[in-house]
Coordinates of C-alpha atoms in Angstrom, one line a residue:
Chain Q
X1 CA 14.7 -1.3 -28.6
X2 CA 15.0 0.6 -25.2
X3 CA 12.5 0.4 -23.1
X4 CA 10.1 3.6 -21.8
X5 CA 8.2 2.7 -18.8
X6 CA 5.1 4.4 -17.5
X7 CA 5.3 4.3 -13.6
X8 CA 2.0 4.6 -11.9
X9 CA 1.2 4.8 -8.5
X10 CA -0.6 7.0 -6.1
X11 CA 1.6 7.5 -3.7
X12 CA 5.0 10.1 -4.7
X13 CA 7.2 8.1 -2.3
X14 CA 6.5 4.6 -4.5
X15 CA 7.0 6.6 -7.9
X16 CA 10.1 8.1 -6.5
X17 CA 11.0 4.3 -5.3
X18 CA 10.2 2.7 -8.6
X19 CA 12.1 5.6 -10.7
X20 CA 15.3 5.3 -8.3
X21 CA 15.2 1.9 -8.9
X22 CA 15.0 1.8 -12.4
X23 CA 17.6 4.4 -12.2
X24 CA 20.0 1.7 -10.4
X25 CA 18.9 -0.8 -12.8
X26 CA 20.1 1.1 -15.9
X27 CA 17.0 2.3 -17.2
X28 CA 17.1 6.2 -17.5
X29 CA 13.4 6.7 -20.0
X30 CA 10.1 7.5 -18.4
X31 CA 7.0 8.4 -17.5
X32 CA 5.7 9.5 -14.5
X33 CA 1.0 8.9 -13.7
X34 CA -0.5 9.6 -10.8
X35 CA -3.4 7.3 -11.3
X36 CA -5.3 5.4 -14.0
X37 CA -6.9 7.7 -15.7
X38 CA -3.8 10.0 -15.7
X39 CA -1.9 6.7 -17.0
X40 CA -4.5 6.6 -19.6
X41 CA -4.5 10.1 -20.5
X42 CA -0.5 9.5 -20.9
X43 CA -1.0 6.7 -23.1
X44 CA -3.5 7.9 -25.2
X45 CA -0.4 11.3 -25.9
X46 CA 2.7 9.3 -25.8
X47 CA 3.2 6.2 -28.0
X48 CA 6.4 5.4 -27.4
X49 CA 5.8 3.7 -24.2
X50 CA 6.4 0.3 -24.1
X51 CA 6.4 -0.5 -20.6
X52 CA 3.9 -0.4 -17.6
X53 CA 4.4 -0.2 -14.1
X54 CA 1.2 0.0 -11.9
X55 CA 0.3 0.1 -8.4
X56 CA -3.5 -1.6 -7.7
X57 CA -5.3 0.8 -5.5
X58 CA -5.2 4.1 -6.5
X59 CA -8.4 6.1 -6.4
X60 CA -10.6 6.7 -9.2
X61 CA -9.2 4.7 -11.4
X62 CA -7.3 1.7 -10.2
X63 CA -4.5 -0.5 -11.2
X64 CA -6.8 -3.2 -11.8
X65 CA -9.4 -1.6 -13.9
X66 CA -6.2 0.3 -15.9
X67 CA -5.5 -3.1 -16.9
X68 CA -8.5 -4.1 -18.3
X69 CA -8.4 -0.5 -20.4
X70 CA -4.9 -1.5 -21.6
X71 CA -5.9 -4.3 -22.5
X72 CA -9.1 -4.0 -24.4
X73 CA -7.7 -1.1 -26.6
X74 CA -6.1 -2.4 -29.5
X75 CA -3.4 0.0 -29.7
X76 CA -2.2 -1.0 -26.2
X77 CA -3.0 -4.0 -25.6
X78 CA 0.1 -5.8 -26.2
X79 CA 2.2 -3.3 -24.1
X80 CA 3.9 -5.1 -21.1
X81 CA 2.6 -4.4 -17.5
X82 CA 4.0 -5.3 -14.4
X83 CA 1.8 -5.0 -11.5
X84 CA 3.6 -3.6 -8.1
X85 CA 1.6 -3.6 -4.7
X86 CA 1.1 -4.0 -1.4
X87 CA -2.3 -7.1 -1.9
X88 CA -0.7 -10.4 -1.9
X89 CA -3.6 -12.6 -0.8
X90 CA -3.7 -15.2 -3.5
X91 CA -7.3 -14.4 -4.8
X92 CA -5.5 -10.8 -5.9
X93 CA -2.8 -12.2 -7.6
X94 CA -5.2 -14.9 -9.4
X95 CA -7.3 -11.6 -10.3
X96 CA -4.0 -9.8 -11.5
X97 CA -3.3 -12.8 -13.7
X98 CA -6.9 -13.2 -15.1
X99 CA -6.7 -9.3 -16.4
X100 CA -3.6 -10.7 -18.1
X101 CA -0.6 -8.6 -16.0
X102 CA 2.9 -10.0 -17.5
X103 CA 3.9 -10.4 -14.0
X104 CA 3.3 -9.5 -10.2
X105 CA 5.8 -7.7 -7.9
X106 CA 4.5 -7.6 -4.1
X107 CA 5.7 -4.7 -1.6
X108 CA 8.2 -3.6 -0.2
X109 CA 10.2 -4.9 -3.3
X110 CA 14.5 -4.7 -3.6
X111 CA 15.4 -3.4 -7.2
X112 CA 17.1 -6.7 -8.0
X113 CA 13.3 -8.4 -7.9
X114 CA 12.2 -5.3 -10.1
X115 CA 14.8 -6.0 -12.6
X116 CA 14.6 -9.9 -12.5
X117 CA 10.6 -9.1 -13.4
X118 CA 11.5 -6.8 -16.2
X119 CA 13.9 -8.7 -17.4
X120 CA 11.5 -12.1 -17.9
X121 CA 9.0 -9.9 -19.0
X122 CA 11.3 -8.5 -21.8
X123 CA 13.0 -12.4 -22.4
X124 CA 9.2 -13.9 -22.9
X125 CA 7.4 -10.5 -25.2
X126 CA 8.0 -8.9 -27.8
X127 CA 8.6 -5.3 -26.7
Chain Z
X1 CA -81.6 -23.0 42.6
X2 CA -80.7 -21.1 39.7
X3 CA -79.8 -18.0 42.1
X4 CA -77.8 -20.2 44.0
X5 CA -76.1 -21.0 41.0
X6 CA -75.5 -17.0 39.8
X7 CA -74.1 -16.3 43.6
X8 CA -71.9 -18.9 43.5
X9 CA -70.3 -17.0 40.4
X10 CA -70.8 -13.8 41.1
X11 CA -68.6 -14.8 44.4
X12 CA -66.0 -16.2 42.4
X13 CA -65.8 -13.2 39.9
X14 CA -65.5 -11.1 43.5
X15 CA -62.4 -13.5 44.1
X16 CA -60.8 -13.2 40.9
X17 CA -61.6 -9.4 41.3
X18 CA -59.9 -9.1 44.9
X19 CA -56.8 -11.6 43.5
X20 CA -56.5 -8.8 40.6
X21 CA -56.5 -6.2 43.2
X22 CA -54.4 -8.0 45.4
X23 CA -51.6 -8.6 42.6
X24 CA -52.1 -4.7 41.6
X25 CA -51.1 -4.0 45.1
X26 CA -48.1 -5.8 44.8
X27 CA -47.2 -4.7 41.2
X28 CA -47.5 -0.8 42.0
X29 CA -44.2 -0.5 43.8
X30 CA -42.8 -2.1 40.9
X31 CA -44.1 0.2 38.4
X32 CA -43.2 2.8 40.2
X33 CA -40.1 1.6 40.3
X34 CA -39.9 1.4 36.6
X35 CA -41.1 5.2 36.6
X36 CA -38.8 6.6 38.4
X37 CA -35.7 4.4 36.6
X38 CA -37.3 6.1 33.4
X39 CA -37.3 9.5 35.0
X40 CA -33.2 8.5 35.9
X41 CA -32.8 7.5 32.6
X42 CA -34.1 10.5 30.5
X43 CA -31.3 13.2 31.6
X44 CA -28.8 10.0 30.6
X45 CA -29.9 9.4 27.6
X46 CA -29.6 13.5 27.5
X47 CA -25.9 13.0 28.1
X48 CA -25.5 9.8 25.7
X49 CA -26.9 12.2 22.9
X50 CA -24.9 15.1 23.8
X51 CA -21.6 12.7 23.8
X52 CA -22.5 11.4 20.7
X53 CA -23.0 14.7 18.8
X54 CA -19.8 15.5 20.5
X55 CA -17.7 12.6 19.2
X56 CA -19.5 12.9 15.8
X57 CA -17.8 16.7 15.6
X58 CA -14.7 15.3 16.5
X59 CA -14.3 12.4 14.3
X60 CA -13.7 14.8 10.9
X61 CA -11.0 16.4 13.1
X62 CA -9.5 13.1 14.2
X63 CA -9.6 11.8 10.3
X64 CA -7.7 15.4 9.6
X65 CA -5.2 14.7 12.1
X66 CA -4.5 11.1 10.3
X67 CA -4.0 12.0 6.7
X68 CA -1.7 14.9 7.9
X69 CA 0.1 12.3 9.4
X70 CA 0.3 10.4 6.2
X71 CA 1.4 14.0 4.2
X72 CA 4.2 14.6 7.1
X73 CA 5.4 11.1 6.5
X74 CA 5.3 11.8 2.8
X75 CA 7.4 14.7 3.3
X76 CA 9.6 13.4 5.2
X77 CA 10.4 10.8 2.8
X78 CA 10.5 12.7 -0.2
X79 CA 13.4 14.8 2.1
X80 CA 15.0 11.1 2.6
X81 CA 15.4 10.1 -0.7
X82 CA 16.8 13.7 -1.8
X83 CA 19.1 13.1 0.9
X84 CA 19.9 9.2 -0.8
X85 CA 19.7 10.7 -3.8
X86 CA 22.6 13.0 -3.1
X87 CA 24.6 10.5 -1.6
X88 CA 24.0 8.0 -4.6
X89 CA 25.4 10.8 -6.5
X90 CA 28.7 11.4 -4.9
X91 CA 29.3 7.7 -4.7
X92 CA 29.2 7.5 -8.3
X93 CA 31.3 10.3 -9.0
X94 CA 33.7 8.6 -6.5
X95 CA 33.6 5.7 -8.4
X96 CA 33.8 7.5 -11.2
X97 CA 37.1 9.5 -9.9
X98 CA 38.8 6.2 -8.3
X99 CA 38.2 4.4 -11.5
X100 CA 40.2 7.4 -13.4
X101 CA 43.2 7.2 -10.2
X102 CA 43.0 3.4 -10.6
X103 CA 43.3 4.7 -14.7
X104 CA 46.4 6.1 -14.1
X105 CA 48.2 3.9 -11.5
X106 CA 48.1 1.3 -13.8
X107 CA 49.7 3.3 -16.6
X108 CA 52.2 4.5 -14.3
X109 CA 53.1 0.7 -13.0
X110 CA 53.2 -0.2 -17.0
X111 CA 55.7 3.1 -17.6
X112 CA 57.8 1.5 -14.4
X113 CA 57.6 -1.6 -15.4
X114 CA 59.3 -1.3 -18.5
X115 CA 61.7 1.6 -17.2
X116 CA 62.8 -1.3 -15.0
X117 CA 62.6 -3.7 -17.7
X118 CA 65.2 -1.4 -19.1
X119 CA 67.6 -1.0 -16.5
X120 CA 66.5 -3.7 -13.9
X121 CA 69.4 -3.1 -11.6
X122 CA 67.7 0.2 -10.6
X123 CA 67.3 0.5 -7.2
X124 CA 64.8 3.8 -7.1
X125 CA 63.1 2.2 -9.8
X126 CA 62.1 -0.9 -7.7
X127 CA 61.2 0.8 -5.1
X128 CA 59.2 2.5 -6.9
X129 CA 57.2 0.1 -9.0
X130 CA 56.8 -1.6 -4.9
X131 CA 54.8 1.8 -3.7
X132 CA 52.3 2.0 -6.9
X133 CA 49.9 0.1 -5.6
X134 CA 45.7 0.2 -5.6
X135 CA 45.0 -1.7 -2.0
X136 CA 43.9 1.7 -0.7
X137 CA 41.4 1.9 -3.5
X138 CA 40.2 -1.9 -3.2
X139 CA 39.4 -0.7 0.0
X140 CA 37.6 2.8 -0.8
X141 CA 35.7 0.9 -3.3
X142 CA 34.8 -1.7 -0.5
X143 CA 33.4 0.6 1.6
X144 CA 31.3 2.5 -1.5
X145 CA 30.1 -0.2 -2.0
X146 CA 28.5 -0.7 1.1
X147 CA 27.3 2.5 1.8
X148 CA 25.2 2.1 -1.8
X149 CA 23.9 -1.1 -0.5
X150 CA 23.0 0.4 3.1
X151 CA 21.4 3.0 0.6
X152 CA 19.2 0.5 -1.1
X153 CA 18.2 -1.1 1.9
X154 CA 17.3 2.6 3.0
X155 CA 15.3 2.9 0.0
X156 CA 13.8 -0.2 0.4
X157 CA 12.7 0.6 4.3
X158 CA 11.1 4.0 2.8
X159 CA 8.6 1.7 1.3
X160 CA 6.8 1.1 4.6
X161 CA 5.5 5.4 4.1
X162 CA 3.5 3.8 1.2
X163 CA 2.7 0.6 3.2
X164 CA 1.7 2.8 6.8
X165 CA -0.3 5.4 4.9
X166 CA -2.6 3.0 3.3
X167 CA -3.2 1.2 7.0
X168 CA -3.9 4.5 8.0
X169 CA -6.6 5.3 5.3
X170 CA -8.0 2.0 5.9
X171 CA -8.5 3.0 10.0
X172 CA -9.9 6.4 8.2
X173 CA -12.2 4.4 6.6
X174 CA -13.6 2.6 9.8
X175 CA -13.9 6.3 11.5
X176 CA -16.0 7.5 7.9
X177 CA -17.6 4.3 8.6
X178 CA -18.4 4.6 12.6
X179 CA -19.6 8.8 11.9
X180 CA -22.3 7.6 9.4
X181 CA -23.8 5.2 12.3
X182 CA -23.5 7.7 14.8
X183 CA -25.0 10.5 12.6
X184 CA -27.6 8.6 11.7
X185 CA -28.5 7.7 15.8
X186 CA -28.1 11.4 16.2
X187 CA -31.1 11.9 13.1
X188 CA -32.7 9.1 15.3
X189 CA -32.7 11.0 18.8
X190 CA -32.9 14.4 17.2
X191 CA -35.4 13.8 14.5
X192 CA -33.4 16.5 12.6
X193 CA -32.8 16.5 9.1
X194 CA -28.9 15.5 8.5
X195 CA -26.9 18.1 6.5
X196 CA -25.4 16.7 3.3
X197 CA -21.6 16.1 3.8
X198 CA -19.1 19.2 2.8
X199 CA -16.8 18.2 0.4
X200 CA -14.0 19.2 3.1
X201 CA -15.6 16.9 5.7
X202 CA -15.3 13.9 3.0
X203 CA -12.9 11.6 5.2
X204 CA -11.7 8.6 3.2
X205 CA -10.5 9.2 -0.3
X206 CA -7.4 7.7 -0.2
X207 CA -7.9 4.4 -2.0
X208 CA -6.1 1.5 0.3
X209 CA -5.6 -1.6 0.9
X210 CA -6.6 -3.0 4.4
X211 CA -4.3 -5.9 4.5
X212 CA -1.2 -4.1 3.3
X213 CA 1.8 -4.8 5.6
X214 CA 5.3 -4.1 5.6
X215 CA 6.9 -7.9 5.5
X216 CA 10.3 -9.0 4.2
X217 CA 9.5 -12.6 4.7
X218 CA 9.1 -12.8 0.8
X219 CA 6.0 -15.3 1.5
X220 CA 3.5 -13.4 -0.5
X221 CA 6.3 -12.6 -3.8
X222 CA 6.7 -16.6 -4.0
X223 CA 3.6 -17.4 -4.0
X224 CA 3.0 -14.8 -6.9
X225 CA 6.3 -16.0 -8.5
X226 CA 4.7 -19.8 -8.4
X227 CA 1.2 -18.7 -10.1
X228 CA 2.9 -17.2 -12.7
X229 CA 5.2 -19.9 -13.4
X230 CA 1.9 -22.1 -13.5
X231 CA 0.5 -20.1 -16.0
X232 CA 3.1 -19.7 -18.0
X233 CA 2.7 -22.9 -20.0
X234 CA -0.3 -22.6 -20.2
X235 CA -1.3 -20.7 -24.1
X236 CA -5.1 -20.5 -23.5
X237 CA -7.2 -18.4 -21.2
X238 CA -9.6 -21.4 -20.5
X239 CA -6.5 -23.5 -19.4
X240 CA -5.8 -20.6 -17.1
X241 CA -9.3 -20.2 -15.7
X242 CA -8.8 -24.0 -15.5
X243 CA -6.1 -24.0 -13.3
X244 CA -7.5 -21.1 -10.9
X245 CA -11.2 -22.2 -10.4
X246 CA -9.1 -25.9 -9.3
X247 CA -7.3 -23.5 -6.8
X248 CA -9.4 -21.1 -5.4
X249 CA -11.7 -24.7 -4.3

């Protein structure tokens, strides 16, 4: 099934980063949010995404609390989320894990580590 | 004996009286002293106040003059990876069009091959099959290919916009931070009322991360790359609270 990712992140450079990535990866379907509650929104209209890609701190709501959301909505709570950003103190990446992200990328990222993350994501869920 | 008795204090109560006096004498330079430091000290304090309302005003501009930083920067990179973009582009449709030449050389060195297979005392026909040849391509692809990984590692460096702009909300978040304190000395010295903030004069609502850095020493990605693989055995969420209340101790 292909994948349709929903990339969000605050900042236009990282969305622009993420999407030329994914672009150089072979990965040509998705979904641009601005924040969580944009992500949300986006969810909520579009279920054929299959795929998450969130930044942590965005204002409003965050990468951490979209998470959560994601997770305790039964429609979306089995969709895949990688978690892209710049906090790599252990104690964030223990929190990451606890709100049950698939896996953790840390910034500035190559597209090779994207893909390797997406990839073992893909290889260990059901997508 | 009994008036002897009252003199004797009432000269003693004169003494401590005269001591008091005497220590008074001494004391009044002193407190003069203090007066006039405290008549020195009120046009400073004057000036303190009038720097501090000063600096207050200025801080909103200050915190202006850093997120349009951050915008210019944002700019500027979105212009950068149009730019990479671009170049991206022609390198795949040079790819594209040396994969088509490389296509066609081949054919022509199968057509050759057999011409010569046919009549394999043909001189012009060696010579020919010796001049088809891709090297020259080996080496155009060669050098694509590093200019799309110099382009990665472009794209890659652009990350540090993301990286600098949050370091630069966070110091916008110590200035929001320092113009409360000094707005509330100013309500202090002034005994004014303080104005509610203007939505324009709102400094810090870029959400950031303080400690974000722009580091290619991978430290931080394998340590996140060894939780995980920690956790990945592990099927419960009480094993994995387990194993992270053992190593946040």
């Amino acid at each position: 099934m292909a994948l349709k990712f929903l990339v969000v992140d605050d900042s236009v450079t990282m969305r622009r980063i993420v999407l030329n990535s994914l672009k150089q990866i072979g990965h040509e379907n998705f979904v641009e949010a601005s924040d969580g509650r944009d992500a949300l929104n986006k969810l909520n209209a579009d279920e054929t995404i299959n795929f998450i890609i969130t930044d942590w701190n965005m204002p409003d709501v965050s990468g951490l609390d979209l998470v959560k959301s994601v997770r305790a909505n039964p429609k979306t709570a089995n969709i895949p989320i990688l978690m892209v950003t710049t906090r790599g103190m252990k104690e964030d990446i223990v929190e990451a894990l606890n709100a049950k992200v698939n896996n953790y990328v840390v910034k500035p990222f190559t597209p090779q580590v994207l893909r390797e993350k997406i990839e073992q994501i893909v290889s260990s869920v059901n997508v | 004996m009994e008036l002897a008795n009252n003199m004797e204090k009432l000269f003693e109560k004169l003494g401590d009286l005269k001591s008091f006096f005497v220590y008074g004498q001494k004391l009044i330079p002193t407190l003069q002293k203090i007066l006039d430091f405290m008549q020195d000290t009120v046009p400073l304090l004057e000036s303190v106040n009038k720097s501090i309302a000063e600096s207050t005003s200025k801080i909103p501009k200050a915190s202006h003059q850093l997120n349009s930083v951050s915008s210019a920067t944002e700019l500027a990179t979105t212009e950068i990876l149009d730019l990479v973009d671009g170049i991206s582009n022609e390198l795949n449709s040079i790819f594209s069009k040396t994969n088509e030449v490389k296509k066609n050389l081949n054919k022509q060195k199968e057509l050759t091959s057999s011409l010569l297979a046919k009549y394999p005392d043909d001189k012009e026909i060696k010579d020919l099959l010796s001049l088809i040849s891709d090297e020259e391509l080996k080496l155009v692809d060669a050098s694509s290919n590093k200019i799309q990984e110099s382009i990665m590692n472009i794209t890659i460096a652009l990350q540090v916009q993301d990286i600098t702009s949050q370091q630069l909300a966070s110091v916008n978040h110590l200035i929001n931070s320092i113009q409360e304190k000094l707005a509330g000395l100013l309500l202090d010295l002034n005994g004014k009322e303080r104005e509610p903030d203007k939505p324009e004069n709102k400094l810090d609502t870029i959400a950031f991360n303080e400690n974000a850095r722009y580091v290619k020493d991978n430290e931080s990605q394998k340590l996140a790359d060894s939780l995980i693989a920690e956790t990945n055995g592990l099927t419960s969420q009480q094993e994995i609270d387990k194993l992270f209340s053992n190593k946040n101790e």
